[in-house]
Short mmCIF file of C-alpha atoms in Angstrom, two decimals:
data_model
loop_
_atom_site.label_atom_id
_atom_site.label_comp_id
_atom_site.label_asym_id
_atom_site.label_seq_id
_atom_site.Cartn_x
_atom_site.Cartn_y
_atom_site.Cartn_z
CA MET A 292 0.00 0.00 0.00
CA ASP A 293 1.85 3.01 -1.27
CA LYS A 294 -0.79 5.63 -0.54
CA SER A 295 -3.48 6.35 2.02
CA SER A 296 -7.19 6.54 1.47
CA PRO A 297 -8.68 10.05 1.18
CA GLU A 298 -11.06 9.17 4.08
CA LEU A 299 -8.17 9.87 6.45
CA ASP A 300 -7.80 13.51 5.38
CA LYS A 301 -10.49 14.65 7.82
CA TYR A 302 -8.45 13.17 10.71
CA LEU A 303 -5.37 15.33 10.11
CA GLY A 304 -4.22 17.32 13.12
CA TYR A 305 -3.36 16.86 16.79
CA TYR A 306 -4.79 14.50 19.40
CA PHE A 307 -4.26 13.74 23.04
CA GLU A 308 -4.00 9.99 23.39
CA TYR A 309 -4.87 8.16 26.62
CA TYR A 310 -4.26 4.56 27.62
CA TYR A 311 -3.07 2.49 30.57
CA SER A 312 0.70 2.31 30.31
CA MET A 313 2.24 -0.99 29.29
CA SER A 314 5.47 -0.26 31.18
CA ASN A 315 4.09 1.49 34.27
CA PRO A 316 1.09 -0.63 35.40
CA GLY A 317 -1.82 1.25 36.90
CA LYS A 318 -0.78 4.59 35.41
CA ILE A 319 -2.51 6.34 32.52
CA LEU A 320 -0.22 7.74 29.85
CA LYS A 321 -1.32 10.90 28.08
CA SER A 322 0.67 11.54 24.89
CA LEU A 323 0.43 13.80 21.86
CA VAL A 324 -0.22 12.45 18.35
CA CYS A 325 -0.04 14.45 15.12
CA PHE A 326 -1.39 13.13 11.80
CA SER A 327 -0.05 14.85 8.68
CA LYS A 328 -0.21 14.22 4.96
CA VAL A 329 3.07 13.78 3.12
CA GLU A 330 2.61 13.24 -0.62
CA ASP A 331 -0.04 10.47 -0.77
CA LYS A 332 0.59 9.06 2.73
CA ILE A 333 -0.83 9.83 6.14
CA LEU A 334 2.08 9.82 8.57
CA TYR A 335 1.98 10.46 12.27
CA GLN A 336 4.21 11.15 15.22
CA ARG A 337 3.35 10.12 18.77
CA THR A 338 5.34 11.90 21.49
CA GLU A 339 5.44 10.54 25.03
CA ARG A 340 6.86 12.25 28.11
CA LEU A 341 7.52 9.55 30.69
CA VAL A 342 7.34 11.54 33.91
CA GLU A 343 5.05 11.44 36.96
CA ALA A 344 3.09 14.44 38.20
CA GLY A 345 5.09 16.49 40.71
CA GLU A 346 8.46 15.19 39.49
CA GLN A 347 9.66 18.47 37.99
CA ASN A 348 13.25 17.94 39.19
CA LYS A 349 13.47 14.45 37.73
CA GLU A 350 14.90 13.96 34.25
CA VAL A 351 12.13 13.54 31.67
CA CYS A 352 12.40 10.57 29.34
CA HIS A 353 10.95 11.12 25.86
CA CYS A 354 9.78 8.54 23.36
CA LYS A 355 9.06 9.47 19.75
CA TYR A 356 7.08 7.05 17.60
CA LEU A 357 6.93 7.50 13.83
CA GLY A 358 4.25 5.73 11.85
CA VAL A 359 1.88 5.43 8.96
CA ALA A 360 -1.92 5.26 9.07
CA HIS A 361 -4.31 3.53 6.67
CA PHE A 362 -8.09 3.56 6.35
CA LEU A 363 -9.44 0.11 5.43
CA SER A 364 -13.01 -1.17 5.68
CA ASP A 365 -14.17 1.57 8.06
CA ARG A 366 -11.21 1.29 10.47
CA ILE A 367 -8.03 3.31 10.98
CA PHE A 368 -4.93 1.10 11.16
CA MET A 369 -1.79 2.63 12.66
CA THR A 370 1.68 1.07 12.73
CA ASP A 371 4.66 2.84 14.26
CA TYR A 372 8.11 2.32 15.76
CA GLU A 373 9.98 4.06 18.56
CA SER A 374 12.54 6.11 16.62
CA LEU A 375 14.95 7.06 19.43
CA THR A 376 15.71 3.58 20.79
CA VAL A 377 14.44 1.55 17.82
CA ASN A 378 13.31 -1.23 20.16
CA GLU A 379 9.54 -1.22 19.82
CA ILE A 380 6.75 -1.43 17.25
CA THR A 381 3.12 -0.76 18.15
CA GLN A 382 -0.08 -1.33 16.24
CA THR A 383 -3.35 0.48 16.90
CA ILE A 384 -6.77 -0.01 15.34
CA LEU A 385 -9.32 2.79 15.81
CA TYR A 386 -13.02 3.16 15.16
CA PRO A 387 -13.41 6.28 13.04
CA THR A 388 -16.14 8.75 13.70
CA PHE A 389 -18.90 8.89 11.13
CA LYS A 390 -19.91 12.39 12.23
CA ASN A 391 -18.83 15.59 10.52
CA ARG A 392 -17.12 16.82 13.67
CA ILE A 393 -14.35 14.70 15.21
CA HIS A 394 -14.07 14.60 18.99
CA TRP A 395 -12.99 11.09 20.08
CA LEU A 396 -11.49 8.03 18.39
CA HIS A 397 -11.45 4.71 20.27
CA GLY A 398 -9.69 1.42 19.75
CA LEU A 399 -7.04 -1.05 20.82
CA ARG A 400 -3.25 -0.86 20.94
CA MET A 401 -0.88 -3.80 20.91
CA GLY A 402 2.81 -3.62 21.63
CA VAL A 403 5.43 -4.48 24.21
CA SER A 404 6.23 -2.78 27.47
CA SER A 405 9.40 -0.71 27.30
CA ASN A 406 10.63 -1.91 30.69
CA ASP A 407 13.04 -4.80 31.15
CA ASP A 408 10.50 -7.64 30.81
CA ARG A 409 9.25 -6.35 27.38
CA MET A 410 5.95 -8.17 27.88
CA PRO A 411 3.53 -8.14 24.90
CA CYS A 412 0.42 -6.18 25.95
CA SER A 413 -2.87 -4.89 24.62
CA ALA A 414 -4.84 -1.93 25.96
CA ARG A 415 -7.85 0.19 25.10
CA VAL A 416 -6.91 3.59 23.74
CA SER A 417 -8.87 6.81 23.24
CA MET A 418 -7.75 9.82 21.24
CA GLU A 419 -9.18 13.31 21.78
CA PHE A 420 -9.07 15.64 18.77
CA LEU A 421 -7.45 19.02 19.54
CA GLY A 422 -7.37 20.69 16.13
CA GLN A 423 -4.93 21.38 13.34
CA ASP A 424 -3.13 24.30 14.93
CA ILE A 425 -2.47 24.10 18.66
CA PRO A 426 -0.10 25.67 21.21
CA LEU A 427 2.44 22.84 21.00
CA ARG A 428 4.49 23.56 24.15
CA LYS A 429 1.36 23.82 26.26
CA ALA A 430 0.00 20.53 24.88
CA LEU A 431 3.31 18.72 25.44
CA ALA A 432 3.44 20.02 29.03
CA GLU A 433 0.23 18.07 29.74
CA CYS A 434 1.74 14.80 28.47
CA ARG A 435 2.84 12.51 31.30
CA PHE A 436 1.72 9.67 33.54
CA TYR A 437 -1.51 10.23 35.47
CA SER A 438 -2.95 8.32 38.37
CA PRO A 439 -6.51 7.10 37.63
CA ASP A 440 -7.78 9.18 40.57
CA ASP A 441 -6.28 12.42 39.23
CA PRO A 442 -9.05 15.07 39.16
CA LYS A 443 -7.82 16.24 35.73
CA LEU A 444 -9.10 12.98 34.20
CA ASP A 445 -12.81 12.80 33.39
CA LYS A 446 -14.79 9.73 34.52
CA THR A 447 -16.09 9.24 30.98
CA LEU A 448 -12.50 9.01 29.73
CA LEU A 449 -11.63 6.50 32.48
CA ASP A 450 -14.58 4.34 31.41
CA MET A 451 -13.44 4.50 27.76
CA ILE A 452 -9.96 3.14 28.52
CA ASN A 453 -10.85 0.77 31.37
CA ASN A 454 -9.20 -2.61 30.77
CA GLN A 455 -10.71 -4.29 33.84
CA GLY A 456 -14.08 -5.74 34.67
CA VAL A 457 -16.30 -8.46 33.38
CA ASN A 458 -15.55 -9.34 29.79
CA GLU A 459 -18.50 -11.03 28.16
CA HIS A 460 -16.45 -11.62 25.03
CA TRP A 461 -13.83 -14.25 24.32
CA GLN A 462 -11.41 -11.60 23.10
CA PHE A 463 -10.11 -8.36 24.52
CA ARG A 464 -12.25 -5.80 22.66
CA ALA A 465 -12.38 -2.06 22.20
CA LYS A 466 -15.29 -0.24 23.86
#
């Protein structure tokens, strides 16, 4: 597949991405994703700041994922790799919105934890559309690990990315 489907053009721009961290169990990772069109391809960059709240004096670890997105049969397929350490590939499948206005995209992510055990994991992911032109420094400052009881996280968001509870399905499924 050398080019992306034109259905992805409406998804260009910035998103906050939320999911339970694969390397820091019990913590929610908020990262910044930017979809852009380069020639006939939809490329994206996902930037993670791996720091806890209140740890301003601690060195911040950054991860930068570079990837390509495709729209196939009413789903958005994302494949990326961590470009600084080149030790990880992740795959994400999202439900697109069929509304004119984009607010949330939901799906599943599969990858490996970046800690020493490098355990394969899968987690629910939600992406919140921010727009095509945002204050980048301010957005990146919000990217970090969050505790699930942090008042800055909405209960609706927590329900969207919850990986626990009764699973009536045989598979791990997106909500």
